[in-house]
Short mmCIF file of C-alpha atoms and ligand atoms in Angstrom, two decimals:
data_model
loop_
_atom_site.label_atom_id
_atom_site.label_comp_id
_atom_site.label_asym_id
_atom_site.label_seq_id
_atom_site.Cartn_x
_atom_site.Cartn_y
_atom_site.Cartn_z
CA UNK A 1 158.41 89.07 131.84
CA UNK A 2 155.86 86.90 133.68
CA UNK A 3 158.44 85.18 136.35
CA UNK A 4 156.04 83.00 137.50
CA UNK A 5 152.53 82.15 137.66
CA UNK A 6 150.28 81.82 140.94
CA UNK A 7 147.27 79.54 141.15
CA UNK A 8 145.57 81.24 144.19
CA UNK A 9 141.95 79.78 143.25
CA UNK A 10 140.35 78.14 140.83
CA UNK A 11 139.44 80.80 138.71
CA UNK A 12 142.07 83.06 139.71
CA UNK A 13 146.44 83.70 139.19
CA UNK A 14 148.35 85.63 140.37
CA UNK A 15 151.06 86.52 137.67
CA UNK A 16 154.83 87.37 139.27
CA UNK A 17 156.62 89.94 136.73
CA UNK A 18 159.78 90.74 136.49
CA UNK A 19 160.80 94.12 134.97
CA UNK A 20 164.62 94.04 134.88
CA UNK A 21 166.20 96.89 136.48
CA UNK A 22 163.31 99.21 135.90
CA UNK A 23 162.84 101.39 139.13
CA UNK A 24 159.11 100.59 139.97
CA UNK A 25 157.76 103.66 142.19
CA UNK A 26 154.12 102.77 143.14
CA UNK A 27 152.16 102.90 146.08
CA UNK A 28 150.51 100.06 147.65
CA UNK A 29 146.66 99.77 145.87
CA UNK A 30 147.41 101.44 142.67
CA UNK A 31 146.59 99.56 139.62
CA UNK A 32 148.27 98.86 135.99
CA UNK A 33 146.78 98.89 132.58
CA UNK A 34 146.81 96.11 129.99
CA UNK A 35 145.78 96.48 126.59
CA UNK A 36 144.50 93.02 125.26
CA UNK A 37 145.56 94.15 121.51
CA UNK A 38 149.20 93.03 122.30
CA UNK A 39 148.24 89.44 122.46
CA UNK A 40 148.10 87.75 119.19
CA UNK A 41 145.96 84.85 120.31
CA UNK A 42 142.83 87.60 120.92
CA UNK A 43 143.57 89.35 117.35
CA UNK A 44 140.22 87.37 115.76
CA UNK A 45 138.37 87.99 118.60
CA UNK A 46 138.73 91.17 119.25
CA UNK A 47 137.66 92.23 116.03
CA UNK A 48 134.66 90.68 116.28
CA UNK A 49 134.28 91.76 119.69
CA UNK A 50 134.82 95.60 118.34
CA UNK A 51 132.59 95.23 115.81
CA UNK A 52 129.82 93.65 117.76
CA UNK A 53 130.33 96.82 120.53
CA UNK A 54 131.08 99.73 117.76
CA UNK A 55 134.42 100.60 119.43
CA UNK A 56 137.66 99.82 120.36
CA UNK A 57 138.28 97.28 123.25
CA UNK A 58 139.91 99.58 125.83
CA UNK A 59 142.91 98.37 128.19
CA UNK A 60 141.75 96.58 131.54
CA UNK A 61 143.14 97.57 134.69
CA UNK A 62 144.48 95.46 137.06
CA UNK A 63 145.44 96.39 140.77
CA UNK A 64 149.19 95.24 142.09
CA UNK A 65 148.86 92.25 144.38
CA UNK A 66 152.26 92.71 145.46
CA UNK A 67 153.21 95.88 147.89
CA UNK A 68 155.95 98.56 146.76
CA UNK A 69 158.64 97.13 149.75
CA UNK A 70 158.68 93.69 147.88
CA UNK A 71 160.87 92.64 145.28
CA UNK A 72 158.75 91.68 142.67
CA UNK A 73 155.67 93.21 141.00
CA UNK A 74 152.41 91.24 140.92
CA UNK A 75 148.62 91.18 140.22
CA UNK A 76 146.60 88.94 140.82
CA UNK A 77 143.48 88.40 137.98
CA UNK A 78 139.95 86.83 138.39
CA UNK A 79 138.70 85.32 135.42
CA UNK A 80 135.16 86.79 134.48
CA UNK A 81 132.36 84.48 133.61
CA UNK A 82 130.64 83.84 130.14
CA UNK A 83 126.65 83.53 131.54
CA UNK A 84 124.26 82.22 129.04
CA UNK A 85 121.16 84.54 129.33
CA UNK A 86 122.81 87.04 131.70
CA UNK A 87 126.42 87.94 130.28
CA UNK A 88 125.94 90.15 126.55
CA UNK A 89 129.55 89.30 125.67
CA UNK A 90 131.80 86.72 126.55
CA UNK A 91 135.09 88.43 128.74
CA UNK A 92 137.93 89.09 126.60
CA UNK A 93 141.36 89.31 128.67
CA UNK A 94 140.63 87.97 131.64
CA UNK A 95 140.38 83.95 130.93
CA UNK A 96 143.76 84.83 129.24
CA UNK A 97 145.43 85.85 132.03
CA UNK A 98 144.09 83.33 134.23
CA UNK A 99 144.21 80.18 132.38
CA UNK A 100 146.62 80.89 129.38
CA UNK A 101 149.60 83.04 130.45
CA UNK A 102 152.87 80.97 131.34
CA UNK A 103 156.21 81.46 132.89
CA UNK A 104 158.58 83.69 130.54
CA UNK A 105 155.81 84.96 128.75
CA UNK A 106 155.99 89.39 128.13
CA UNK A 107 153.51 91.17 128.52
CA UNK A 108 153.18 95.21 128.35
CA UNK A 109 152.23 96.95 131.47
CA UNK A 110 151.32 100.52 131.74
CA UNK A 111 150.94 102.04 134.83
CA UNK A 112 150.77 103.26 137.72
CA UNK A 113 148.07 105.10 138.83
CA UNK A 114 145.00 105.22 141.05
CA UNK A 115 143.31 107.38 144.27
CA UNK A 116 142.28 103.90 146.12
CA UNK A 117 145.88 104.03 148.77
CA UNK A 118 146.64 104.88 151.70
CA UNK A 119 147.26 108.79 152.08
CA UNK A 120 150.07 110.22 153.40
CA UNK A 121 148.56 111.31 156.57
CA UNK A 122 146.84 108.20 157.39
CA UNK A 123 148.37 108.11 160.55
CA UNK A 124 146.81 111.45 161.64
CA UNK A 125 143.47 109.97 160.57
CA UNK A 126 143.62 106.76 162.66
CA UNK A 127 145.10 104.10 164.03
CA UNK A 128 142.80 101.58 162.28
CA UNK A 129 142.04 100.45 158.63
CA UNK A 130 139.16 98.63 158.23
CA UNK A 131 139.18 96.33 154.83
CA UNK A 132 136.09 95.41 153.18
CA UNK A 133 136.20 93.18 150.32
CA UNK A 134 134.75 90.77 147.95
CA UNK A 135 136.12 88.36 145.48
CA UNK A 136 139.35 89.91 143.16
CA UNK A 137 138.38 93.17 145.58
CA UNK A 138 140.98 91.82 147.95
CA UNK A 139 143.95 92.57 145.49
CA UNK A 140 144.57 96.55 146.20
CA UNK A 141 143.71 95.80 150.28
CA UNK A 142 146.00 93.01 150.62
CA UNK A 143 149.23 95.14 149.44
CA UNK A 144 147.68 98.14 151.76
CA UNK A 145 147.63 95.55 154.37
CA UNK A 146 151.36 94.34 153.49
CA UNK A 147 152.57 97.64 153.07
CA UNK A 148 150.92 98.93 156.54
CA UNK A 149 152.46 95.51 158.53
CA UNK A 150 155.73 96.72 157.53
CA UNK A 151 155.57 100.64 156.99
CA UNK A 152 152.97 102.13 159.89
CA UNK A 153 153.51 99.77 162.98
CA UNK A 154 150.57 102.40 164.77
CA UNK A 155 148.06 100.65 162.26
CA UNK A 156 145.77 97.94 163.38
CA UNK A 157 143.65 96.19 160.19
CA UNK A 158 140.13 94.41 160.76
CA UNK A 159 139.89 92.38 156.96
CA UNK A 160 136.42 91.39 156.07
CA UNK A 161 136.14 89.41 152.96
CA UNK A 162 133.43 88.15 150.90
CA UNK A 163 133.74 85.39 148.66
CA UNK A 164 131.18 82.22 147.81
CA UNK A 165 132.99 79.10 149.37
CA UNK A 166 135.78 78.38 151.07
CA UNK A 167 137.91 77.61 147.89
CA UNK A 168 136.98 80.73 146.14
CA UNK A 169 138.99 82.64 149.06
CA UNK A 170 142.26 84.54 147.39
CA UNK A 171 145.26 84.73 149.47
CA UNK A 172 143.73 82.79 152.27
CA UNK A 173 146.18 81.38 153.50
CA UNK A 174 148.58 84.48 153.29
CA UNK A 175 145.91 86.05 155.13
CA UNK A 176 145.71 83.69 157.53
CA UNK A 177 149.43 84.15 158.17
CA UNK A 178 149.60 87.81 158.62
CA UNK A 179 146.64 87.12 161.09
CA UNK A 180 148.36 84.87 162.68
CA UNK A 181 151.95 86.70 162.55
CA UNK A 182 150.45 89.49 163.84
CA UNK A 183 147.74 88.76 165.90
CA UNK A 184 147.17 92.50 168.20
CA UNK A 185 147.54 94.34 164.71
CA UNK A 186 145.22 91.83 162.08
CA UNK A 187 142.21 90.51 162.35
CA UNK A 188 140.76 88.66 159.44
CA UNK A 189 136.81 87.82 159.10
CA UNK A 190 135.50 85.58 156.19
CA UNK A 191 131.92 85.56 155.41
CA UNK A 192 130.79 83.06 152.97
CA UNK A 193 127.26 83.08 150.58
CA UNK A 194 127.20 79.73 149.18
CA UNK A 195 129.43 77.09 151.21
CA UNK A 196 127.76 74.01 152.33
CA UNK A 197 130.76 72.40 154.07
CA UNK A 198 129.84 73.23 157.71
CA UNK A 199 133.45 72.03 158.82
CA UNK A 200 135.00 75.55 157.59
CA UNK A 201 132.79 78.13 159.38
CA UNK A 202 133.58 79.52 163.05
CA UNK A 203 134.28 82.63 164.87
CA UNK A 204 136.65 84.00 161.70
CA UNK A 205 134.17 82.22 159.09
CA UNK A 206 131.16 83.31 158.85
CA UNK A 207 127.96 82.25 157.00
CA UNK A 208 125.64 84.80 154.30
CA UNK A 209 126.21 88.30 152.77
CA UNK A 210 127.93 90.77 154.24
CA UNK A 211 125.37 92.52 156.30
CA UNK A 212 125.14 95.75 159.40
CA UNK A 213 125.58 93.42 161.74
CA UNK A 214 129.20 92.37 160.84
CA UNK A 215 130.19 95.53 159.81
CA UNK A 216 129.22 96.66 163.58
CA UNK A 217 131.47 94.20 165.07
CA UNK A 218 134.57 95.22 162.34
CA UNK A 219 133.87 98.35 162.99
CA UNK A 220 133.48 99.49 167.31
CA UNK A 221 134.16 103.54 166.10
CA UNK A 222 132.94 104.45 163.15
CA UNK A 223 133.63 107.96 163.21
CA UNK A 224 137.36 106.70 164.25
CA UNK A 225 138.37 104.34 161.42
CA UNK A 226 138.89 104.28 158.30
CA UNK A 227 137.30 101.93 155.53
CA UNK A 228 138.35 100.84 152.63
CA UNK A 229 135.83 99.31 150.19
CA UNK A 230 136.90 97.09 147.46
CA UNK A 231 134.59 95.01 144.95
CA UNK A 232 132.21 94.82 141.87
CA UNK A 233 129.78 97.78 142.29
CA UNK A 234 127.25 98.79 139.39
CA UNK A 235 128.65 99.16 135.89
CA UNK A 236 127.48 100.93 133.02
CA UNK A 237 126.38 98.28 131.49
CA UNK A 238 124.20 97.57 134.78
CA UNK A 239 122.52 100.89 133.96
CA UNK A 240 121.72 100.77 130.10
CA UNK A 241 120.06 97.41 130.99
CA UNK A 242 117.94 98.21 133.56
CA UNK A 243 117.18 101.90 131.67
CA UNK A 244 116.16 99.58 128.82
CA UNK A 245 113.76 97.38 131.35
CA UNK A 246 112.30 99.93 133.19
CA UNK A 247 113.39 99.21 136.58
CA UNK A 248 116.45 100.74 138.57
CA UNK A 249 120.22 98.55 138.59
CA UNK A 250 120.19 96.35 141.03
CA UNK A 251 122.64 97.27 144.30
CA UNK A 252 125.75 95.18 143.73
CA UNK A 253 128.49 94.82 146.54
CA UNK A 254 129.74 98.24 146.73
CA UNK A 255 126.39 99.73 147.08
CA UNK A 256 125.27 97.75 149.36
CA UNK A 257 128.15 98.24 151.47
CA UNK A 258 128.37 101.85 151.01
CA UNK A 259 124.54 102.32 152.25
CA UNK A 260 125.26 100.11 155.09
CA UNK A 261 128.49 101.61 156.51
CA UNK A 262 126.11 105.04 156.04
CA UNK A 263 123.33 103.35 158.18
CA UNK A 264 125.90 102.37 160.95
CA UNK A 265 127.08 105.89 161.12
CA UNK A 266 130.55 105.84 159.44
CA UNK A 267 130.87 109.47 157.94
CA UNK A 268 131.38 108.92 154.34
CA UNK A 269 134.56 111.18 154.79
CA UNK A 270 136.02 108.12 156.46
CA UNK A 271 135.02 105.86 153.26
CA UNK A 272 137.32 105.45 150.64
CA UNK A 273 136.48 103.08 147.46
CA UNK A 274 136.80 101.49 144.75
CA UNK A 275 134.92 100.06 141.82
CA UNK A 276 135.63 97.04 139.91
CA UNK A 277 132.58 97.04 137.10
C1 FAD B 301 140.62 100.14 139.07
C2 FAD B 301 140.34 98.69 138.73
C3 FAD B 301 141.17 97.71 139.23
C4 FAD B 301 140.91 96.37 138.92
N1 FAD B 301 141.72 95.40 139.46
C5 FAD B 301 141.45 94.11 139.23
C6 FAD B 301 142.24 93.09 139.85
O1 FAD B 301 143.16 93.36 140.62
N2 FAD B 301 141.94 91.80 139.56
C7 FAD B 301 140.89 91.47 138.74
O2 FAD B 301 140.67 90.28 138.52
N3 FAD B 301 140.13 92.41 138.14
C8 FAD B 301 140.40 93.71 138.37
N4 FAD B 301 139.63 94.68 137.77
C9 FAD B 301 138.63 94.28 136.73
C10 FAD B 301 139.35 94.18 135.37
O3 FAD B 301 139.80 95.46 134.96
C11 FAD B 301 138.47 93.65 134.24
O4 FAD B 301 137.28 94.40 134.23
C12 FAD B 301 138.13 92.17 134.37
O5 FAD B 301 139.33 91.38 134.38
C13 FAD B 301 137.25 91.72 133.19
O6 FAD B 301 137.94 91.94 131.99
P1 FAD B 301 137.67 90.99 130.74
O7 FAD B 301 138.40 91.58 129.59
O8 FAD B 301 137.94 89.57 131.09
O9 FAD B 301 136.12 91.10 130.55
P2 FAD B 301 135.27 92.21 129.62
O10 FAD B 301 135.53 91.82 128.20
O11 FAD B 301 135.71 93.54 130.08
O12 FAD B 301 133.85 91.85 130.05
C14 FAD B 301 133.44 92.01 131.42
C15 FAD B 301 131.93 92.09 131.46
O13 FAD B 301 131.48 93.29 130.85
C16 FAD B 301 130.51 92.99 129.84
N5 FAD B 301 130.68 93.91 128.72
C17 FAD B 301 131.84 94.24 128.12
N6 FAD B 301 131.62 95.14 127.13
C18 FAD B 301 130.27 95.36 127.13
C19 FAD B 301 129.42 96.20 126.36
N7 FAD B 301 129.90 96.98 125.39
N8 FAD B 301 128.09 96.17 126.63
C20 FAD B 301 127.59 95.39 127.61
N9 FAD B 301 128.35 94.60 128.38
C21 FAD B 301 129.68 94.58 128.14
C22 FAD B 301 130.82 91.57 129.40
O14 FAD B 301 129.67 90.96 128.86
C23 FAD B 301 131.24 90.93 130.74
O15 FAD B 301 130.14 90.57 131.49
C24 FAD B 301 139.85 96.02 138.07
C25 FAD B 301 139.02 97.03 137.55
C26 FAD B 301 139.26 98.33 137.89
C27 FAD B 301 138.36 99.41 137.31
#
């Protein structure tokens, strides 16, 4: 049962759920599966959705929010865009979940599964996580980061996080508080694309993409840390278009991020990832 419903952005909730007395074993950046047939308000549109695609709409997964020591279970849901011109469907689920799910409502959650956590020898591996993220990429890192604060006190974080403005920043003030709660273990560094208010940048806020440069400063030892990659990378989709044009898929964030962490010499052994299409 949704127990209560966040508004972390504008385009983006974080949905509490309770689950009764259910014993919920997970591990901090696993991810749940929801299938959108169980909601009656997408029945119409779903069918025309399948028969425009030619098969079945397929559950969407959705990484916990929340980390396995805390009481509640949560995730935390960006609402995908409808682009005239550049978008060949309009999203199903997602504006659901963001804009149209309320306190009390049930939903069915399956789950839980997923490589993207931290292993059980991370400790052995290092004594620092570096997070790299972009927009709803945050989710599975900010319960790795939760779980860490509370479960490996060796573990220092360094959080860089891409978003377009200010406002579009999830958990930023949560993040802000962890940085600030802990400040020899968490460091948190913003970088922002498109903000034009010059009030918000400063050493933690930066301005432009994510490029080498920052990375270099997140990252003193790169043969010594450990990186964790979060954010929309090339889909499928991505491909069939650009087989159809000719030219090769753009890079997206995860690719770029992936070639730069190679160019400033963290092993890719040291790189773990994940891909939200
Ligand atoms: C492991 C994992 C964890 C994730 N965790 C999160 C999370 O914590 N929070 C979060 O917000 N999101 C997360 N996501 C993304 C999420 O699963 C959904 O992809 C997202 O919410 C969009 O779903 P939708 O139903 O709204 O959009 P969709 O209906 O899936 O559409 C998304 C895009 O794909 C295009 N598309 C769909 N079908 C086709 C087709 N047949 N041909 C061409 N283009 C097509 C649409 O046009 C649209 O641009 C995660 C994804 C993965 C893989």
């Amino acid at each position: 049962m949704v127990a209560d419903v966040i508004i972390e952005t504008p385009d983006t909730t974080t949905l509490v759920l309770f689950t009764g007395n259910d014993r919920l074993e997970y591990l901090a950046g696993h991810f749940l599966t929801i299938d959108p047939h169980q909601f009656e308000s997408l029945e119409r549109f779903i069918s025309f959705l399948e028969d425009l695609k030619g098969k079945r709409e397929p559950p969407r997964a959705y990484s916990m929010s929340s980390a396995p020591h805390e009481r509640y279970l949560a995730v935390t849901v960006k609402e995908e865009r409808y682009v005239s011109g550049t978008t060949k469907f309009p999203p199903l689920l997602s504006p659901l979940l963001v804009k149209r799910t309320l306190r009390g409502m049930r939903l069915i959650v399956t789950g839980f599964t997923g490589p993207y956590t931290l292993g059980p020898d991370v400790n052995a591996q290092t004594d620092h996580i570096v997070h790299v993220c972009a927009g709803s990429g945050s989710v599975p890192n900010f319960s790795m980061l939760k779980f860490a604060l509370a479960h490996h006190p060796r573990l220092r974080h360094t959080f860089v996080y891409s978003n377009k403005t200010w406002d579009d920043v999830i958990f930023r003030d949560e993040l802000g508080r962890l940085a600030a709660q802990h400040p020899d273990r968490v460091k948190v560094l913003h970088t922002l694309t498109r903000e034009e208010n010059h009030a918000v940048f400063g050493p933690a806020v930066r301005r432009g993409r994510l490029d080498q440069a920052l990375l270099r400063e997140a990252i003193p030892a790169p043969d010594e840390c450990l990186v964790y990659v979060c954010g929309p990378g090339i889909s499928k989709f991505d491909v069939a278009a650009a087989k159809a044009s000719g030219a090769p898929p753009a890079p997206r964030f995860l690719e770029s991020v992936l070639g730069d962490l190679k160019a400033i010499g963290v092993p890719d052994s040291r790189v773990k990832r994940e891909f939200y299409g």
